[in-house]
Amino acid sequence: VVGAIRMAGDLERIGDLAKNIAKRVGSVGVSAAPRDLSHSIDSMAQLVLIQVHGVIEEYTAGDATALAKLRNDDERIDVKYTSVFRELLTYMMEDPRNITACTHLLFCAK
């Protein structure tokens, strides 16, 4: 029961973050973002989606071993985030006009 309550809170937070990301992307616009970055952010988003879906499926199935493996897979997402973070910093240093868009993307990636 406690796990279900915690999971419900986490899912609500995911929804809130998704809404915030949609607002940021809408305010920045797709054209303002560095084009090379879309692949990196997309691949990180795919890793996160796979993990969220996996957690829901394994929790429903009651498979604690698979849940532990999913928790360990979180490191792949952290590595990808660090890569995206560095790319965004590089874009901001190369051209100060990228700072606003890249700052929004940093918040989205986090």
PDB file of N, CA and C in Angstrom:
ATOM      1  N   VAL A   1       0.833  -1.191   0.000  1.00  0.00           N
ATOM      2  CA  VAL A   1       0.000   0.000   0.000  1.00  0.00           C
ATOM      3  C   VAL A   1       0.874   1.250   0.000  1.00  0.00           C
ATOM      4  N   VAL A   2       1.912   1.233   0.845  1.00  0.00           N
ATOM      5  CA  VAL A   2       2.802   2.394   0.911  1.00  0.00           C
ATOM      6  C   VAL A   2       3.477   2.622  -0.441  1.00  0.00           C
ATOM      7  N   GLY A   3       3.889   1.542  -1.087  1.00  0.00           N
ATOM      8  CA  GLY A   3       4.510   1.655  -2.405  1.00  0.00           C
ATOM      9  C   GLY A   3       3.568   2.262  -3.430  1.00  0.00           C
ATOM     10  N   ALA A   4       2.309   1.865  -3.386  1.00  0.00           N
ATOM     11  CA  ALA A   4       1.322   2.404  -4.330  1.00  0.00           C
ATOM     12  C   ALA A   4       1.100   3.893  -4.092  1.00  0.00           C
ATOM     13  N   ILE A   5       1.078   4.300  -2.836  1.00  0.00           N
ATOM     14  CA  ILE A   5       0.889   5.720  -2.515  1.00  0.00           C
ATOM     15  C   ILE A   5       2.086   6.531  -3.013  1.00  0.00           C
ATOM     16  N   ARG A   6       3.285   6.015  -2.779  1.00  0.00           N
ATOM     17  CA  ARG A   6       4.481   6.718  -3.254  1.00  0.00           C
ATOM     18  C   ARG A   6       4.503   6.792  -4.779  1.00  0.00           C
ATOM     19  N   MET A   7       4.113   5.691  -5.416  1.00  0.00           N
ATOM     20  CA  MET A   7       4.107   5.655  -6.872  1.00  0.00           C
ATOM     21  C   MET A   7       3.088   6.652  -7.429  1.00  0.00           C
ATOM     22  N   ALA A   8       1.939   6.767  -6.796  1.00  0.00           N
ATOM     23  CA  ALA A   8       0.924   7.725  -7.238  1.00  0.00           C
ATOM     24  C   ALA A   8       1.465   9.148  -7.155  1.00  0.00           C
ATOM     25  N   GLY A   9       2.175   9.447  -6.085  1.00  0.00           N
ATOM     26  CA  GLY A   9       2.784  10.771  -5.946  1.00  0.00           C
ATOM     27  C   GLY A   9       3.826  11.032  -7.018  1.00  0.00           C
ATOM     28  N   ASP A  10       4.623  10.016  -7.313  1.00  0.00           N
ATOM     29  CA  ASP A  10       5.637  10.156  -8.360  1.00  0.00           C
ATOM     30  C   ASP A  10       5.000  10.360  -9.732  1.00  0.00           C
ATOM     31  N   LEU A  11       3.926   9.634 -10.009  1.00  0.00           N
ATOM     32  CA  LEU A  11       3.237   9.795 -11.297  1.00  0.00           C
ATOM     33  C   LEU A  11       2.617  11.186 -11.418  1.00  0.00           C
ATOM     34  N   GLU A  12       2.100  11.701 -10.316  1.00  0.00           N
ATOM     35  CA  GLU A  12       1.551  13.061 -10.341  1.00  0.00           C
ATOM     36  C   GLU A  12       2.664  14.071 -10.627  1.00  0.00           C
ATOM     37  N   ARG A  13       3.812  13.864 -10.015  1.00  0.00           N
ATOM     38  CA  ARG A  13       4.954  14.758 -10.242  1.00  0.00           C
ATOM     39  C   ARG A  13       5.410  14.680 -11.699  1.00  0.00           C
ATOM     40  N   ILE A  14       5.416  13.490 -12.277  1.00  0.00           N
ATOM     41  CA  ILE A  14       5.779  13.334 -13.686  1.00  0.00           C
ATOM     42  C   ILE A  14       4.825  14.142 -14.563  1.00  0.00           C
ATOM     43  N   GLY A  15       3.536  14.094 -14.243  1.00  0.00           N
ATOM     44  CA  GLY A  15       2.554  14.876 -14.992  1.00  0.00           C
ATOM     45  C   GLY A  15       2.802  16.369 -14.875  1.00  0.00           C
ATOM     46  N   ASP A  16       3.123  16.829 -13.668  1.00  0.00           N
ATOM     47  CA  ASP A  16       3.426  18.248 -13.464  1.00  0.00           C
ATOM     48  C   ASP A  16       4.661  18.667 -14.256  1.00  0.00           C
ATOM     49  N   LEU A  17       5.684  17.821 -14.242  1.00  0.00           N
ATOM     50  CA  LEU A  17       6.905  18.125 -14.990  1.00  0.00           C
ATOM     51  C   LEU A  17       6.639  18.144 -16.495  1.00  0.00           C
ATOM     52  N   ALA A  18       5.809  17.229 -16.973  1.00  0.00           N
ATOM     53  CA  ALA A  18       5.465  17.201 -18.402  1.00  0.00           C
ATOM     54  C   ALA A  18       4.756  18.490 -18.808  1.00  0.00           C
ATOM     55  N   LYS A  19       3.875  18.975 -17.947  1.00  0.00           N
ATOM     56  CA  LYS A  19       3.176  20.232 -18.228  1.00  0.00           C
ATOM     57  C   LYS A  19       4.168  21.392 -18.286  1.00  0.00           C
ATOM     58  N   ASN A  20       5.122  21.405 -17.359  1.00  0.00           N
ATOM     59  CA  ASN A  20       6.140  22.450 -17.333  1.00  0.00           C
ATOM     60  C   ASN A  20       7.007  22.397 -18.589  1.00  0.00           C
ATOM     61  N   ILE A  21       7.372  21.196 -19.020  1.00  0.00           N
ATOM     62  CA  ILE A  21       8.176  21.046 -20.237  1.00  0.00           C
ATOM     63  C   ILE A  21       7.408  21.573 -21.443  1.00  0.00           C
ATOM     64  N   ALA A  22       6.127  21.253 -21.530  1.00  0.00           N
ATOM     65  CA  ALA A  22       5.309  21.726 -22.656  1.00  0.00           C
ATOM     66  C   ALA A  22       5.261  23.251 -22.691  1.00  0.00           C
ATOM     67  N   LYS A  23       5.144  23.879 -21.534  1.00  0.00           N
ATOM     68  CA  LYS A  23       5.127  25.346 -21.476  1.00  0.00           C
ATOM     69  C   LYS A  23       6.464  25.922 -21.932  1.00  0.00           C
ATOM     70  N   ARG A  24       7.555  25.326 -21.464  1.00  0.00           N
ATOM     71  CA  ARG A  24       8.882  25.841 -21.829  1.00  0.00           C
ATOM     72  C   ARG A  24       9.137  25.690 -23.332  1.00  0.00           C
ATOM     73  N   VAL A  25       8.804  24.545 -23.883  1.00  0.00           N
ATOM     74  CA  VAL A  25       9.012  24.329 -25.315  1.00  0.00           C
ATOM     75  C   VAL A  25       8.145  25.299 -26.111  1.00  0.00           C
ATOM     76  N   GLY A  26       6.926  25.519 -25.650  1.00  0.00           N
ATOM     77  CA  GLY A  26       6.039  26.459 -26.328  1.00  0.00           C
ATOM     78  C   GLY A  26       6.558  27.881 -26.293  1.00  0.00           C
ATOM     79  N   SER A  27       7.172  28.274 -25.182  1.00  0.00           N
ATOM     80  CA  SER A  27       7.666  29.643 -25.074  1.00  0.00           C
ATOM     81  C   SER A  27       8.972  29.853 -25.835  1.00  0.00           C
ATOM     82  N   VAL A  28       9.791  28.825 -25.932  1.00  0.00           N
ATOM     83  CA  VAL A  28      11.064  28.944 -26.642  1.00  0.00           C
ATOM     84  C   VAL A  28      10.863  28.748 -28.134  1.00  0.00           C
ATOM     85  N   GLY A  29      10.074  27.770 -28.493  1.00  0.00           N
ATOM     86  CA  GLY A  29       9.878  27.447 -29.901  1.00  0.00           C
ATOM     87  C   GLY A  29      10.926  26.458 -30.367  1.00  0.00           C
ATOM     88  N   VAL A  30      10.542  25.585 -31.225  1.00  0.00           N
ATOM     89  CA  VAL A  30      11.432  24.532 -31.710  1.00  0.00           C
ATOM     90  C   VAL A  30      12.583  25.119 -32.519  1.00  0.00           C
ATOM     91  N   SER A  31      12.333  26.179 -33.269  1.00  0.00           N
ATOM     92  CA  SER A  31      13.375  26.729 -34.137  1.00  0.00           C
ATOM     93  C   SER A  31      14.505  27.382 -33.353  1.00  0.00           C
ATOM     94  N   ALA A  32      14.246  27.801 -32.098  1.00  0.00           N
ATOM     95  CA  ALA A  32      15.286  28.462 -31.308  1.00  0.00           C
ATOM     96  C   ALA A  32      16.286  27.478 -30.723  1.00  0.00           C
ATOM     97  N   ALA A  33      15.922  26.230 -30.651  1.00  0.00           N
ATOM     98  CA  ALA A  33      16.800  25.220 -30.052  1.00  0.00           C
ATOM     99  C   ALA A  33      17.856  24.775 -31.058  1.00  0.00           C
ATOM    100  N   PRO A  34      19.075  24.519 -30.578  1.00  0.00           N
ATOM    101  CA  PRO A  34      20.101  23.983 -31.477  1.00  0.00           C
ATOM    102  C   PRO A  34      19.643  22.656 -32.087  1.00  0.00           C
ATOM    103  N   ARG A  35      19.738  22.537 -33.381  1.00  0.00           N
ATOM    104  CA  ARG A  35      19.207  21.365 -34.089  1.00  0.00           C
ATOM    105  C   ARG A  35      19.930  20.063 -33.732  1.00  0.00           C
ATOM    106  N   ASP A  36      21.225  20.123 -33.515  1.00  0.00           N
ATOM    107  CA  ASP A  36      21.998  18.914 -33.211  1.00  0.00           C
ATOM    108  C   ASP A  36      21.567  18.265 -31.903  1.00  0.00           C
ATOM    109  N   LEU A  37      20.927  19.039 -31.058  1.00  0.00           N
ATOM    110  CA  LEU A  37      20.605  18.568 -29.722  1.00  0.00           C
ATOM    111  C   LEU A  37      19.361  17.696 -29.674  1.00  0.00           C
ATOM    112  N   SER A  38      18.508  17.785 -30.669  1.00  0.00           N
ATOM    113  CA  SER A  38      17.236  17.064 -30.610  1.00  0.00           C
ATOM    114  C   SER A  38      17.436  15.553 -30.476  1.00  0.00           C
ATOM    115  N   HIS A  39      18.443  15.004 -31.128  1.00  0.00           N
ATOM    116  CA  HIS A  39      18.685  13.557 -31.026  1.00  0.00           C
ATOM    117  C   HIS A  39      19.070  13.168 -29.604  1.00  0.00           C
ATOM    118  N   SER A  40      19.930  13.950 -28.977  1.00  0.00           N
ATOM    119  CA  SER A  40      20.374  13.641 -27.611  1.00  0.00           C
ATOM    120  C   SER A  40      19.216  13.689 -26.626  1.00  0.00           C
ATOM    121  N   ILE A  41      18.390  14.717 -26.735  1.00  0.00           N
ATOM    122  CA  ILE A  41      17.254  14.852 -25.821  1.00  0.00           C
ATOM    123  C   ILE A  41      16.228  13.763 -26.097  1.00  0.00           C
ATOM    124  N   ASP A  42      15.992  13.461 -27.369  1.00  0.00           N
ATOM    125  CA  ASP A  42      15.048  12.392 -27.711  1.00  0.00           C
ATOM    126  C   ASP A  42      15.502  11.042 -27.160  1.00  0.00           C
ATOM    127  N   SER A  43      16.795  10.746 -27.285  1.00  0.00           N
ATOM    128  CA  SER A  43      17.271   9.451 -26.795  1.00  0.00           C
ATOM    129  C   SER A  43      17.194   9.382 -25.271  1.00  0.00           C
ATOM    130  N   MET A  44      17.437  10.501 -24.591  1.00  0.00           N
ATOM    131  CA  MET A  44      17.295  10.516 -23.136  1.00  0.00           C
ATOM    132  C   MET A  44      15.827  10.331 -22.753  1.00  0.00           C
ATOM    133  N   ALA A  45      14.936  10.991 -23.473  1.00  0.00           N
ATOM    134  CA  ALA A  45      13.502  10.854 -23.200  1.00  0.00           C
ATOM    135  C   ALA A  45      13.045   9.410 -23.403  1.00  0.00           C
ATOM    136  N   GLN A  46      13.570   8.748 -24.424  1.00  0.00           N
ATOM    137  CA  GLN A  46      13.205   7.351 -24.663  1.00  0.00           C
ATOM    138  C   GLN A  46      13.652   6.454 -23.512  1.00  0.00           C
ATOM    139  N   LEU A  47      14.859   6.702 -22.989  1.00  0.00           N
ATOM    140  CA  LEU A  47      15.335   5.924 -21.836  1.00  0.00           C
ATOM    141  C   LEU A  47      14.413   6.108 -20.631  1.00  0.00           C
ATOM    142  N   VAL A  48      13.986   7.346 -20.417  1.00  0.00           N
ATOM    143  CA  VAL A  48      13.093   7.635 -19.286  1.00  0.00           C
ATOM    144  C   VAL A  48      11.743   6.956 -19.487  1.00  0.00           C
ATOM    145  N   LEU A  49      11.195   7.049 -20.691  1.00  0.00           N
ATOM    146  CA  LEU A  49       9.903   6.410 -20.963  1.00  0.00           C
ATOM    147  C   LEU A  49       9.968   4.901 -20.766  1.00  0.00           C
ATOM    148  N   ILE A  50      11.032   4.293 -21.247  1.00  0.00           N
ATOM    149  CA  ILE A  50      11.201   2.846 -21.071  1.00  0.00           C
ATOM    150  C   ILE A  50      11.239   2.505 -19.590  1.00  0.00           C
ATOM    151  N   GLN A  51      11.950   3.318 -18.814  1.00  0.00           N
ATOM    152  CA  GLN A  51      12.055   3.042 -17.385  1.00  0.00           C
ATOM    153  C   GLN A  51      10.706   3.216 -16.677  1.00  0.00           C
ATOM    154  N   VAL A  52       9.984   4.284 -16.985  1.00  0.00           N
ATOM    155  CA  VAL A  52       8.683   4.512 -16.341  1.00  0.00           C
ATOM    156  C   VAL A  52       7.712   3.384 -16.686  1.00  0.00           C
ATOM    157  N   HIS A  53       7.645   3.023 -17.965  1.00  0.00           N
ATOM    158  CA  HIS A  53       6.763   1.922 -18.367  1.00  0.00           C
ATOM    159  C   HIS A  53       7.173   0.616 -17.687  1.00  0.00           C
ATOM    160  N   GLY A  54       8.480   0.381 -17.621  1.00  0.00           N
ATOM    161  CA  GLY A  54       8.971  -0.834 -16.976  1.00  0.00           C
ATOM    162  C   GLY A  54       8.615  -0.895 -15.503  1.00  0.00           C
ATOM    163  N   VAL A  55       8.748   0.228 -14.812  1.00  0.00           N
ATOM    164  CA  VAL A  55       8.408   0.263 -13.383  1.00  0.00           C
ATOM    165  C   VAL A  55       6.936  -0.054 -13.178  1.00  0.00           C
ATOM    166  N   ILE A  56       6.078   0.546 -13.989  1.00  0.00           N
ATOM    167  CA  ILE A  56       4.636   0.293 -13.849  1.00  0.00           C
ATOM    168  C   ILE A  56       4.330  -1.181 -14.119  1.00  0.00           C
ATOM    169  N   GLU A  57       4.900  -1.729 -15.185  1.00  0.00           N
ATOM    170  CA  GLU A  57       4.643  -3.137 -15.526  1.00  0.00           C
ATOM    171  C   GLU A  57       5.159  -4.088 -14.448  1.00  0.00           C
ATOM    172  N   GLU A  58       6.383  -3.864 -13.989  1.00  0.00           N
ATOM    173  CA  GLU A  58       6.971  -4.775 -13.005  1.00  0.00           C
ATOM    174  C   GLU A  58       6.325  -4.622 -11.634  1.00  0.00           C
ATOM    175  N   TYR A  59       5.907  -3.410 -11.301  1.00  0.00           N
ATOM    176  CA  TYR A  59       5.199  -3.212 -10.029  1.00  0.00           C
ATOM    177  C   TYR A  59       3.876  -3.974 -10.061  1.00  0.00           C
ATOM    178  N   THR A  60       3.167  -3.845 -11.186  1.00  0.00           N
ATOM    179  CA  THR A  60       1.892  -4.543 -11.346  1.00  0.00           C
ATOM    180  C   THR A  60       2.088  -6.058 -11.282  1.00  0.00           C
ATOM    181  N   ALA A  61       3.188  -6.541 -11.867  1.00  0.00           N
ATOM    182  CA  ALA A  61       3.472  -7.981 -11.864  1.00  0.00           C
ATOM    183  C   ALA A  61       4.047  -8.450 -10.529  1.00  0.00           C
ATOM    184  N   GLY A  62       4.496  -7.513  -9.702  1.00  0.00           N
ATOM    185  CA  GLY A  62       5.068  -7.874  -8.405  1.00  0.00           C
ATOM    186  C   GLY A  62       6.466  -8.459  -8.497  1.00  0.00           C
ATOM    187  N   ASP A  63       7.210  -8.077  -9.532  1.00  0.00           N
ATOM    188  CA  ASP A  63       8.549  -8.624  -9.761  1.00  0.00           C
ATOM    189  C   ASP A  63       9.610  -7.700  -9.153  1.00  0.00           C
ATOM    190  N   ALA A  64       9.998  -7.978  -7.914  1.00  0.00           N
ATOM    191  CA  ALA A  64      10.959  -7.140  -7.190  1.00  0.00           C
ATOM    192  C   ALA A  64      12.346  -7.180  -7.825  1.00  0.00           C
ATOM    193  N   THR A  65      12.731  -8.309  -8.383  1.00  0.00           N
ATOM    194  CA  THR A  65      14.048  -8.428  -9.013  1.00  0.00           C
ATOM    195  C   THR A  65      14.147  -7.516 -10.229  1.00  0.00           C
ATOM    196  N   ALA A  66      13.114  -7.515 -11.055  1.00  0.00           N
ATOM    197  CA  ALA A  66      13.105  -6.653 -12.238  1.00  0.00           C
ATOM    198  C   ALA A  66      13.076  -5.183 -11.836  1.00  0.00           C
ATOM    199  N   LEU A  67      12.367  -4.862 -10.754  1.00  0.00           N
ATOM    200  CA  LEU A  67      12.336  -3.479 -10.271  1.00  0.00           C
ATOM    201  C   LEU A  67      13.725  -3.026  -9.829  1.00  0.00           C
ATOM    202  N   ALA A  68      14.467  -3.904  -9.175  1.00  0.00           N
ATOM    203  CA  ALA A  68      15.826  -3.565  -8.749  1.00  0.00           C
ATOM    204  C   ALA A  68      16.721  -3.317  -9.963  1.00  0.00           C
ATOM    205  N   LYS A  69      16.554  -4.111 -11.013  1.00  0.00           N
ATOM    206  CA  LYS A  69      17.335  -3.920 -12.236  1.00  0.00           C
ATOM    207  C   LYS A  69      17.002  -2.576 -12.873  1.00  0.00           C
ATOM    208  N   LEU A  70      15.717  -2.225 -12.896  1.00  0.00           N
ATOM    209  CA  LEU A  70      15.317  -0.936 -13.453  1.00  0.00           C
ATOM    210  C   LEU A  70      15.935   0.216 -12.669  1.00  0.00           C
ATOM    211  N   ARG A  71      16.002   0.063 -11.360  1.00  0.00           N
ATOM    212  CA  ARG A  71      16.607   1.105 -10.529  1.00  0.00           C
ATOM    213  C   ARG A  71      18.079   1.269 -10.902  1.00  0.00           C
ATOM    214  N   ASN A  72      18.752   0.163 -11.170  1.00  0.00           N
ATOM    215  CA  ASN A  72      20.159   0.227 -11.568  1.00  0.00           C
ATOM    216  C   ASN A  72      20.339   0.848 -12.953  1.00  0.00           C
ATOM    217  N   ASP A  73      19.335   0.732 -13.817  1.00  0.00           N
ATOM    218  CA  ASP A  73      19.399   1.322 -15.154  1.00  0.00           C
ATOM    219  C   ASP A  73      19.347   2.846 -15.119  1.00  0.00           C
ATOM    220  N   ASP A  74      19.017   3.414 -13.975  1.00  0.00           N
ATOM    221  CA  ASP A  74      18.929   4.864 -13.836  1.00  0.00           C
ATOM    222  C   ASP A  74      20.267   5.530 -14.158  1.00  0.00           C
ATOM    223  N   GLU A  75      21.351   4.815 -13.973  1.00  0.00           N
ATOM    224  CA  GLU A  75      22.680   5.375 -14.255  1.00  0.00           C
ATOM    225  C   GLU A  75      22.827   5.741 -15.731  1.00  0.00           C
ATOM    226  N   ARG A  76      22.224   4.967 -16.617  1.00  0.00           N
ATOM    227  CA  ARG A  76      22.281   5.283 -18.058  1.00  0.00           C
ATOM    228  C   ARG A  76      21.639   6.636 -18.336  1.00  0.00           C
ATOM    229  N   ILE A  77      20.544   6.915 -17.645  1.00  0.00           N
ATOM    230  CA  ILE A  77      19.869   8.202 -17.816  1.00  0.00           C
ATOM    231  C   ILE A  77      20.747   9.323 -17.274  1.00  0.00           C
ATOM    232  N   ASP A  78      21.390   9.093 -16.142  1.00  0.00           N
ATOM    233  CA  ASP A  78      22.280  10.106 -15.567  1.00  0.00           C
ATOM    234  C   ASP A  78      23.440  10.430 -16.505  1.00  0.00           C
ATOM    235  N   VAL A  79      24.004   9.410 -17.125  1.00  0.00           N
ATOM    236  CA  VAL A  79      25.106   9.617 -18.071  1.00  0.00           C
ATOM    237  C   VAL A  79      24.617  10.428 -19.266  1.00  0.00           C
ATOM    238  N   LYS A  80      23.440  10.100 -19.767  1.00  0.00           N
ATOM    239  CA  LYS A  80      22.876  10.823 -20.912  1.00  0.00           C
ATOM    240  C   LYS A  80      22.597  12.277 -20.543  1.00  0.00           C
ATOM    241  N   TYR A  81      22.069  12.503 -19.326  1.00  0.00           N
ATOM    242  CA  TYR A  81      21.794  13.870 -18.879  1.00  0.00           C
ATOM    243  C   TYR A  81      23.090  14.681 -18.818  1.00  0.00           C
ATOM    244  N   THR A  82      24.148  14.092 -18.292  1.00  0.00           N
ATOM    245  CA  THR A  82      25.432  14.793 -18.210  1.00  0.00           C
ATOM    246  C   THR A  82      25.912  15.187 -19.602  1.00  0.00           C
ATOM    247  N   SER A  83      25.723  14.310 -20.566  1.00  0.00           N
ATOM    248  CA  SER A  83      26.100  14.597 -21.943  1.00  0.00           C
ATOM    249  C   SER A  83      25.276  15.757 -22.511  1.00  0.00           C
ATOM    250  N   VAL A  84      23.964  15.718 -22.295  1.00  0.00           N
ATOM    251  CA  VAL A  84      23.085  16.793 -22.773  1.00  0.00           C
ATOM    252  C   VAL A  84      23.458  18.109 -22.097  1.00  0.00           C
ATOM    253  N   PHE A  85      23.716  18.073 -20.801  1.00  0.00           N
ATOM    254  CA  PHE A  85      24.099  19.261 -20.043  1.00  0.00           C
ATOM    255  C   PHE A  85      25.350  19.900 -20.649  1.00  0.00           C
ATOM    256  N   ARG A  86      26.352  19.067 -20.933  1.00  0.00           N
ATOM    257  CA  ARG A  86      27.597  19.584 -21.514  1.00  0.00           C
ATOM    258  C   ARG A  86      27.372  20.161 -22.907  1.00  0.00           C
ATOM    259  N   GLU A  87      26.537  19.493 -23.703  1.00  0.00           N
ATOM    260  CA  GLU A  87      26.227  20.011 -25.040  1.00  0.00           C
ATOM    261  C   GLU A  87      25.561  21.375 -24.947  1.00  0.00           C
ATOM    262  N   LEU A  88      24.610  21.507 -24.033  1.00  0.00           N
ATOM    263  CA  LEU A  88      23.912  22.781 -23.882  1.00  0.00           C
ATOM    264  C   LEU A  88      24.864  23.884 -23.437  1.00  0.00           C
ATOM    265  N   LEU A  89      25.751  23.581 -22.509  1.00  0.00           N
ATOM    266  CA  LEU A  89      26.736  24.578 -22.078  1.00  0.00           C
ATOM    267  C   LEU A  89      27.625  25.007 -23.243  1.00  0.00           C
ATOM    268  N   THR A  90      28.005  24.059 -24.075  1.00  0.00           N
ATOM    269  CA  THR A  90      28.829  24.370 -25.238  1.00  0.00           C
ATOM    270  C   THR A  90      28.096  25.309 -26.182  1.00  0.00           C
ATOM    271  N   TYR A  91      26.820  25.024 -26.461  1.00  0.00           N
ATOM    272  CA  TYR A  91      26.032  25.898 -27.333  1.00  0.00           C
ATOM    273  C   TYR A  91      25.918  27.301 -26.753  1.00  0.00           C
ATOM    274  N   MET A  92      25.762  27.399 -25.435  1.00  0.00           N
ATOM    275  CA  MET A  92      25.644  28.719 -24.807  1.00  0.00           C
ATOM    276  C   MET A  92      26.960  29.485 -24.885  1.00  0.00           C
ATOM    277  N   MET A  93      28.084  28.798 -24.734  1.00  0.00           N
ATOM    278  CA  MET A  93      29.386  29.467 -24.812  1.00  0.00           C
ATOM    279  C   MET A  93      29.711  29.889 -26.242  1.00  0.00           C
ATOM    280  N   GLU A  94      29.289  29.081 -27.211  1.00  0.00           N
ATOM    281  CA  GLU A  94      29.574  29.391 -28.611  1.00  0.00           C
ATOM    282  C   GLU A  94      28.805  30.609 -29.102  1.00  0.00           C
ATOM    283  N   ASP A  95      27.573  30.754 -28.652  1.00  0.00           N
ATOM    284  CA  ASP A  95      26.735  31.858 -29.128  1.00  0.00           C
ATOM    285  C   ASP A  95      25.782  32.278 -28.016  1.00  0.00           C
ATOM    286  N   PRO A  96      25.994  33.457 -27.441  1.00  0.00           N
ATOM    287  CA  PRO A  96      25.135  33.919 -26.345  1.00  0.00           C
ATOM    288  C   PRO A  96      23.648  34.009 -26.713  1.00  0.00           C
ATOM    289  N   ARG A  97      23.346  34.064 -27.997  1.00  0.00           N
ATOM    290  CA  ARG A  97      21.930  34.089 -28.394  1.00  0.00           C
ATOM    291  C   ARG A  97      21.232  32.771 -28.074  1.00  0.00           C
ATOM    292  N   ASN A  98      21.999  31.719 -27.831  1.00  0.00           N
ATOM    293  CA  ASN A  98      21.434  30.410 -27.481  1.00  0.00           C
ATOM    294  C   ASN A  98      21.103  30.271 -25.999  1.00  0.00           C
ATOM    295  N   ILE A  99      21.517  31.238 -25.187  1.00  0.00           N
ATOM    296  CA  ILE A  99      21.393  31.088 -23.735  1.00  0.00           C
ATOM    297  C   ILE A  99      19.951  30.874 -23.291  1.00  0.00           C
ATOM    298  N   THR A 100      19.019  31.665 -23.782  1.00  0.00           N
ATOM    299  CA  THR A 100      17.622  31.532 -23.340  1.00  0.00           C
ATOM    300  C   THR A 100      17.059  30.159 -23.692  1.00  0.00           C
ATOM    301  N   ALA A 101      17.201  29.771 -24.948  1.00  0.00           N
ATOM    302  CA  ALA A 101      16.663  28.473 -25.373  1.00  0.00           C
ATOM    303  C   ALA A 101      17.346  27.330 -24.632  1.00  0.00           C
ATOM    304  N   CYS A 102      18.658  27.397 -24.490  1.00  0.00           N
ATOM    305  CA  CYS A 102      19.390  26.315 -23.828  1.00  0.00           C
ATOM    306  C   CYS A 102      19.068  26.236 -22.339  1.00  0.00           C
ATOM    307  N   THR A 103      18.823  27.379 -21.712  1.00  0.00           N
ATOM    308  CA  THR A 103      18.438  27.364 -20.297  1.00  0.00           C
ATOM    309  C   THR A 103      17.104  26.654 -20.120  1.00  0.00           C
ATOM    310  N   HIS A 104      16.152  26.955 -20.987  1.00  0.00           N
ATOM    311  CA  HIS A 104      14.862  26.253 -20.932  1.00  0.00           C
ATOM    312  C   HIS A 104      15.062  24.750 -21.151  1.00  0.00           C
ATOM    313  N   LEU A 105      15.910  24.399 -22.104  1.00  0.00           N
ATOM    314  CA  LEU A 105      16.161  22.983 -22.381  1.00  0.00           C
ATOM    315  C   LEU A 105      16.865  22.288 -21.215  1.00  0.00           C
ATOM    316  N   LEU A 106      17.721  23.019 -20.494  1.00  0.00           N
ATOM    317  CA  LEU A 106      18.353  22.445 -19.297  1.00  0.00           C
ATOM    318  C   LEU A 106      17.305  22.054 -18.266  1.00  0.00           C
ATOM    319  N   PHE A 107      16.342  22.950 -18.053  1.00  0.00           N
ATOM    320  CA  PHE A 107      15.270  22.633 -17.104  1.00  0.00           C
ATOM    321  C   PHE A 107      14.438  21.451 -17.597  1.00  0.00           C
ATOM    322  N   CYS A 108      14.192  21.397 -18.897  1.00  0.00           N
ATOM    323  CA  CYS A 108      13.425  20.276 -19.456  1.00  0.00           C
ATOM    324  C   CYS A 108      14.175  18.957 -19.289  1.00  0.00           C
ATOM    325  N   ALA A 109      15.465  18.975 -19.547  1.00  0.00           N
ATOM    326  CA  ALA A 109      16.260  17.746 -19.453  1.00  0.00           C
ATOM    327  C   ALA A 109      16.343  17.247 -18.019  1.00  0.00           C
ATOM    328  N   LYS A 110      16.390  18.138 -17.078  1.00  0.00           N
ATOM    329  CA  LYS A 110      16.498  17.734 -15.670  1.00  0.00           C
ATOM    330  C   LYS A 110      15.221  17.061 -15.231  1.00  0.00           C
TER     331      LYS A 110
END
